[in-house]
Tab-separated table of C-alpha atoms in Angstrom:
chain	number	residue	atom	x	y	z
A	1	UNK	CA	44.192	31.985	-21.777
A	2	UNK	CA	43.285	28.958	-23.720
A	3	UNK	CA	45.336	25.171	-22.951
A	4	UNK	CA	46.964	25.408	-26.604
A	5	UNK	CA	48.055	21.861	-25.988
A	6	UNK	CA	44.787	20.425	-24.772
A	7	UNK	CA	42.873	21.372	-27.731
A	8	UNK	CA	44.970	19.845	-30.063
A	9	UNK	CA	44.524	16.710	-28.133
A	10	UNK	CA	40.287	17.136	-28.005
A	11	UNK	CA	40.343	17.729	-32.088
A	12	UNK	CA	42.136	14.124	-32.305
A	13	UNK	CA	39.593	12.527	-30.526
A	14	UNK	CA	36.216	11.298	-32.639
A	15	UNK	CA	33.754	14.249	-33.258
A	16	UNK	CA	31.092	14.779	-30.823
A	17	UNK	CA	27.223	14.203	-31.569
A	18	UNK	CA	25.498	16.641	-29.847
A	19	UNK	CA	22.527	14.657	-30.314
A	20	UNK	CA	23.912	12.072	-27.771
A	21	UNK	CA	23.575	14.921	-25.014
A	22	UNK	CA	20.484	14.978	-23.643
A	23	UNK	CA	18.690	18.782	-23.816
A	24	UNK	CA	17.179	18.595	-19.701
A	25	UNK	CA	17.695	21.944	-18.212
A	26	UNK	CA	18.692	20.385	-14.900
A	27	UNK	CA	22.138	20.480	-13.416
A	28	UNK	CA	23.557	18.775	-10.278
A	29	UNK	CA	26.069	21.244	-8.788
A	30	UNK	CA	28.760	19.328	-6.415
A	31	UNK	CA	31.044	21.305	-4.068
A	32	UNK	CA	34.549	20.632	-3.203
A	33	UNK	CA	36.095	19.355	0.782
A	34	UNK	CA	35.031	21.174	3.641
A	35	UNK	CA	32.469	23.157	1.552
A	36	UNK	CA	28.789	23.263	2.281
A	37	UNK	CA	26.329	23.421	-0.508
A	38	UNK	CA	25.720	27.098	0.328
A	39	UNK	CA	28.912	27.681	-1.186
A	40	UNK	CA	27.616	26.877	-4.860
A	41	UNK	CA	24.496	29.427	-4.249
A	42	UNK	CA	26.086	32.499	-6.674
A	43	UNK	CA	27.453	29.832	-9.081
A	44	UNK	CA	23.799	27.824	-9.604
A	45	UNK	CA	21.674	31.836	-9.608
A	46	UNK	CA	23.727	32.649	-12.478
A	47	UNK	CA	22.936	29.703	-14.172
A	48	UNK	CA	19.342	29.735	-13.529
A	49	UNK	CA	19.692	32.785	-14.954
A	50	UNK	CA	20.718	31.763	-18.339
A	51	UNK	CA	18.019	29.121	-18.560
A	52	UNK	CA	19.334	26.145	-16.143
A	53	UNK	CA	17.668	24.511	-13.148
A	54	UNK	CA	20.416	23.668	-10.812
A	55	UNK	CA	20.044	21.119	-7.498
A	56	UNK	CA	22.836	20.568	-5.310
A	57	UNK	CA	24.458	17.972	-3.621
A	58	UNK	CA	25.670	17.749	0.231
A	59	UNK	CA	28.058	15.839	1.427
A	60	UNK	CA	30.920	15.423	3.931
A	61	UNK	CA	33.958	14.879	1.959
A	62	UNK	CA	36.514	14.575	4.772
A	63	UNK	CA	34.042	11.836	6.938
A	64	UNK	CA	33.411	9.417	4.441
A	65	UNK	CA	35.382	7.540	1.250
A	66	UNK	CA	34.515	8.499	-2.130
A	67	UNK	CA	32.578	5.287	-2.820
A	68	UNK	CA	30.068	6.241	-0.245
A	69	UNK	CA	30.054	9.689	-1.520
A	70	UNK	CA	29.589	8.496	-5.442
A	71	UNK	CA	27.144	6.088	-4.160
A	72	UNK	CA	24.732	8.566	-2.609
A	73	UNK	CA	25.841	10.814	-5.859
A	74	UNK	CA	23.893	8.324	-8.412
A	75	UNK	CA	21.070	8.286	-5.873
A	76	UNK	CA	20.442	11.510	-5.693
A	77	UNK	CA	20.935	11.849	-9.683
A	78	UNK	CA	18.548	9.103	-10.071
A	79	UNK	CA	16.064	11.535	-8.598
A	80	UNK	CA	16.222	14.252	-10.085
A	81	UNK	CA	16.361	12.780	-13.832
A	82	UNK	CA	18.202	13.336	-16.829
A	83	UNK	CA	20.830	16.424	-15.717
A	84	UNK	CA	24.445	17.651	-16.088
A	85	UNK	CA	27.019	17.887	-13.803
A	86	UNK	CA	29.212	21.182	-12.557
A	87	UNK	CA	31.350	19.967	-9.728
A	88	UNK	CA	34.407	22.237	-7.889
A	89	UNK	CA	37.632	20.370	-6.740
A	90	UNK	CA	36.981	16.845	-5.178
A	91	UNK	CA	33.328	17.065	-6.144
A	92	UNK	CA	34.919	16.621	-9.292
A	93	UNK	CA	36.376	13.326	-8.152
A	94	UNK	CA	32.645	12.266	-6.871
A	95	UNK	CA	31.224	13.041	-10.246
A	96	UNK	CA	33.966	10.756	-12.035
A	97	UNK	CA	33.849	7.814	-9.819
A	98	UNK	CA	29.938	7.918	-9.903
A	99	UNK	CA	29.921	8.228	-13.459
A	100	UNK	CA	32.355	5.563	-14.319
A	101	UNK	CA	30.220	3.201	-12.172
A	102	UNK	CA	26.884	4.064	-13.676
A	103	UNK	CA	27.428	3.754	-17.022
A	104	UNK	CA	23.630	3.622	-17.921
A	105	UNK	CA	22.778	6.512	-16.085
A	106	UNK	CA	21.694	9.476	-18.486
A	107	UNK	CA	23.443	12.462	-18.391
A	108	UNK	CA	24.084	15.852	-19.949
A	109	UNK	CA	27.665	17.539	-19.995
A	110	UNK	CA	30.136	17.632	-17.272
A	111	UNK	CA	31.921	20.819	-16.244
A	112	UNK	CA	35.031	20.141	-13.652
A	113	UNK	CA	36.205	22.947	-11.802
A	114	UNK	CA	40.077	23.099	-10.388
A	115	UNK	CA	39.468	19.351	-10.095
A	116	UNK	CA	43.021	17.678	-8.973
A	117	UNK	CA	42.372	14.691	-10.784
A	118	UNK	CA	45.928	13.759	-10.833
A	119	UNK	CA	46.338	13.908	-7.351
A	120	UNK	CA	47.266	17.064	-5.332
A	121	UNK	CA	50.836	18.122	-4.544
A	122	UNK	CA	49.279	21.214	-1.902
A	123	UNK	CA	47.299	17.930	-0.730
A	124	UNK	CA	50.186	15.754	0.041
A	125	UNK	CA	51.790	18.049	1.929
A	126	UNK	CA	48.949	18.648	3.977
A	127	UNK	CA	48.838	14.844	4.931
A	128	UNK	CA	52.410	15.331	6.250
A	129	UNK	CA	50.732	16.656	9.582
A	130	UNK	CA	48.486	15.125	12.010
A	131	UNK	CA	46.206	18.476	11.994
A	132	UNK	CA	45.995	18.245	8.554
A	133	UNK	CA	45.308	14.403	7.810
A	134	UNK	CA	42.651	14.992	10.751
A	135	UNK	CA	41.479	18.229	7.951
A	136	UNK	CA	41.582	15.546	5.139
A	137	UNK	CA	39.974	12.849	6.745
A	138	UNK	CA	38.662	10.033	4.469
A	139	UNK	CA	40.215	12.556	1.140
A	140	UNK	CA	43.521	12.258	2.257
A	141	UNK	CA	44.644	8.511	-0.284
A	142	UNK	CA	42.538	10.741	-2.912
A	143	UNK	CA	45.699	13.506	-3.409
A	144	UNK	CA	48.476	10.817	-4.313
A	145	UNK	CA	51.115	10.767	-6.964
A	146	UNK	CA	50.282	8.794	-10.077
A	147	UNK	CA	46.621	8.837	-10.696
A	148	UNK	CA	45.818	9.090	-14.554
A	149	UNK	CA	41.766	9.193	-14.696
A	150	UNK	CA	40.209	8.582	-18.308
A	151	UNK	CA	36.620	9.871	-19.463
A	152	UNK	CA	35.035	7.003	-22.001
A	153	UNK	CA	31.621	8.150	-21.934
A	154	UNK	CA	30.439	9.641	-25.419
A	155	UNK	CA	28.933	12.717	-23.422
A	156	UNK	CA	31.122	15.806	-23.380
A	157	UNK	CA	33.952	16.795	-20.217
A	158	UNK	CA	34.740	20.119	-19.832
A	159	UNK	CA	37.519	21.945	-17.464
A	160	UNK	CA	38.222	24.716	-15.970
A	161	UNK	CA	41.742	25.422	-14.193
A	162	UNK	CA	42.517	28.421	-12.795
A	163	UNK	CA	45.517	30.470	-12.925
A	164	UNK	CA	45.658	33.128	-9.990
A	165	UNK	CA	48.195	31.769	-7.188
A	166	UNK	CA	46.285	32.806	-4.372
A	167	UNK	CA	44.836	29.984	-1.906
A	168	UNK	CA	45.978	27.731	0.421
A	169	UNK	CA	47.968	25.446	-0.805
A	170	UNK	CA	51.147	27.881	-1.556
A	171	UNK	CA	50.841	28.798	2.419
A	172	UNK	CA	52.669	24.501	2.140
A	173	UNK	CA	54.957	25.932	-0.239
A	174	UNK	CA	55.510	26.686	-3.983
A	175	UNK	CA	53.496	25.299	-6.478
A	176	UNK	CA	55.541	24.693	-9.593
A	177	UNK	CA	53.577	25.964	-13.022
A	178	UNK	CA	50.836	27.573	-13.525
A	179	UNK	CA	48.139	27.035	-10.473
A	180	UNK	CA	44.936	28.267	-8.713
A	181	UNK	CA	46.839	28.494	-5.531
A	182	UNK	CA	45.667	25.104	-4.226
A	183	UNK	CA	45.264	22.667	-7.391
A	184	UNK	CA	48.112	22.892	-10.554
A	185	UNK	CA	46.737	23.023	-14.033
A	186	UNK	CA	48.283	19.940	-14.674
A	187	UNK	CA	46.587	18.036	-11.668
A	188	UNK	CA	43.253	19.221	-13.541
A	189	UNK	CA	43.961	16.945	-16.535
A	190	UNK	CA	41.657	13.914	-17.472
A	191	UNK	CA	42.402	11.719	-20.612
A	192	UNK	CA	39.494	11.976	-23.069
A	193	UNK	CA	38.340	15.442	-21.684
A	194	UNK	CA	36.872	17.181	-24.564
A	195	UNK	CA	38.277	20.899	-23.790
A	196	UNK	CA	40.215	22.429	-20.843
A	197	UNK	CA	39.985	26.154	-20.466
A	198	UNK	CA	42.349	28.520	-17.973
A	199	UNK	CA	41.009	31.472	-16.301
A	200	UNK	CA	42.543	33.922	-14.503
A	201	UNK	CA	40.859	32.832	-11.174
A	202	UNK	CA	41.669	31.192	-7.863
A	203	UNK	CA	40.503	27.976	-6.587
A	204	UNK	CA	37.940	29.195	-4.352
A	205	UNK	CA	37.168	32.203	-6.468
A	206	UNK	CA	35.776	29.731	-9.110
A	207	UNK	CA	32.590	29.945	-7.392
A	208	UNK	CA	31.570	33.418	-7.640
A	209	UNK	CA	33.338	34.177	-11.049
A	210	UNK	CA	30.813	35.246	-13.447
A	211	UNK	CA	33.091	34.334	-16.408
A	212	UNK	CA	33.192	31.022	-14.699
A	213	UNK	CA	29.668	30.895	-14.344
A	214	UNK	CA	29.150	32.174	-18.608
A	215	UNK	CA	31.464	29.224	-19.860
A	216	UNK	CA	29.351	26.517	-17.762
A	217	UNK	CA	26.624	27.426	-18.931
A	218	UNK	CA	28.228	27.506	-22.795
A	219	UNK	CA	29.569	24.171	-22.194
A	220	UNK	CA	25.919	22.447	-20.192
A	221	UNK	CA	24.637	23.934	-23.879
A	222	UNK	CA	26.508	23.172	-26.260
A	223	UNK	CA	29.522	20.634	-25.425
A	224	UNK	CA	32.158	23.428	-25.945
A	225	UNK	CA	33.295	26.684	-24.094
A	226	UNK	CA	32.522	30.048	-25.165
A	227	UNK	CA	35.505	30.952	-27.749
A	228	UNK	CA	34.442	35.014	-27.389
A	229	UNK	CA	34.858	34.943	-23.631
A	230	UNK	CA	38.327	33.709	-23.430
């Protein structure tokens, strides 16, 4: 299923130069809370098997802010050069507070996957209990009402919400709309994005979908998702 609405928001924004994009073959893959980087292993094999070269990035998301996170973040881009970016749930939130920093640094595309970058309902009312603001940790002011974020750079933003119901966040209760079972398609909206595509997948399930795994790549390419894989 394709956002309807969200594309005709992208085709009012100015056209894209793909030229602006740089062509590296590297990609910087960033997990989401209380995931190791193991847990991007199938998700960067697939993609070094279309032609990427993927390195990923550790952190601890519940230990730490996001500052500290997105700081480390640019270092560790800084290393490994000119790259793009596919990042799962609050990895996604790294990426854009890193990249809205370092406005200099040079990237590729950006791929956001079940991001909640309009806060987190499921979140919120797992900060209701002490077990699970001790589970959130430093995340926990990251899943509040009200956040719009914008993308300015001229490189492209691609995401990907999912649209199977199965995860944890409906074990807190119902999720109104359409939702991955954790994050709600409409939490996964960024102003200035240049596409948002909806798969039938579940949050965690994002990671080892190999339709998932297709329209990265598409989008690391070429600044746009697949249109015969929808």
């Amino acid at each position: 299923m394709r956002d309807q609405g969200r594309k005709e928001a992208a085709e009012a924004l100015p056209a894209y130069n793909a030229r602006s994009m740089t062509t590296s073959r590297e990609v910087i893959l960033v997990p989401g809370l209380w995931m190791a980087g193991f847990a991007m292993v199938l998700l960067g094999a697939r993609l070094s098997r279309r032609g990427l070269r993927c390195h990923t990035f550790g952190y601890s998301g519940r230990t730490r802010p996001l500052a500290a996170h997105a700081e480390r973040l640019a270092r560790f881009a800084r290393s490994v050069g000119s790259a793009g970016f596919v990042a799962h749930s609050l990895g996604g939130l790294v990426v854009l507070e890193m990249l809205q920093a370092e406005r200099a640094l040079e990237i590729g595309a950006v791929v956001l996957l079940g991001t909640p970058a309009r806060g987190s309902l499921a979140g919120r009312r797992l900060a209701r209990a002490r077990t699970g603001r001790w589970m959130l940790g430093e995340s926990a002011a990251l899943w509040g009402e009200g956040y719009i974020r914008r993308w300015t750079r001229p490189e492209p933003l691609g995401v990907i919400a999912g649209t199977a119901p199965i995860g944890l966040g409906r074990a807190l209760g119902p999720l109104s709309g359409a939702n991955d079972g954790v994050v709600r398609v409409e939490e996964t909206e960024v102003e200035g994005m240049r596409e948002r595509l909806l798969l039938p997948v579940s949050h965690s399930a994002m990671l080892v979908s190999s339709r998932v795994a297709t329209q990265c790549a598409a989008f690391l390419r070429g600044g746009r998702f697949d249109a015969g894989d929808r």
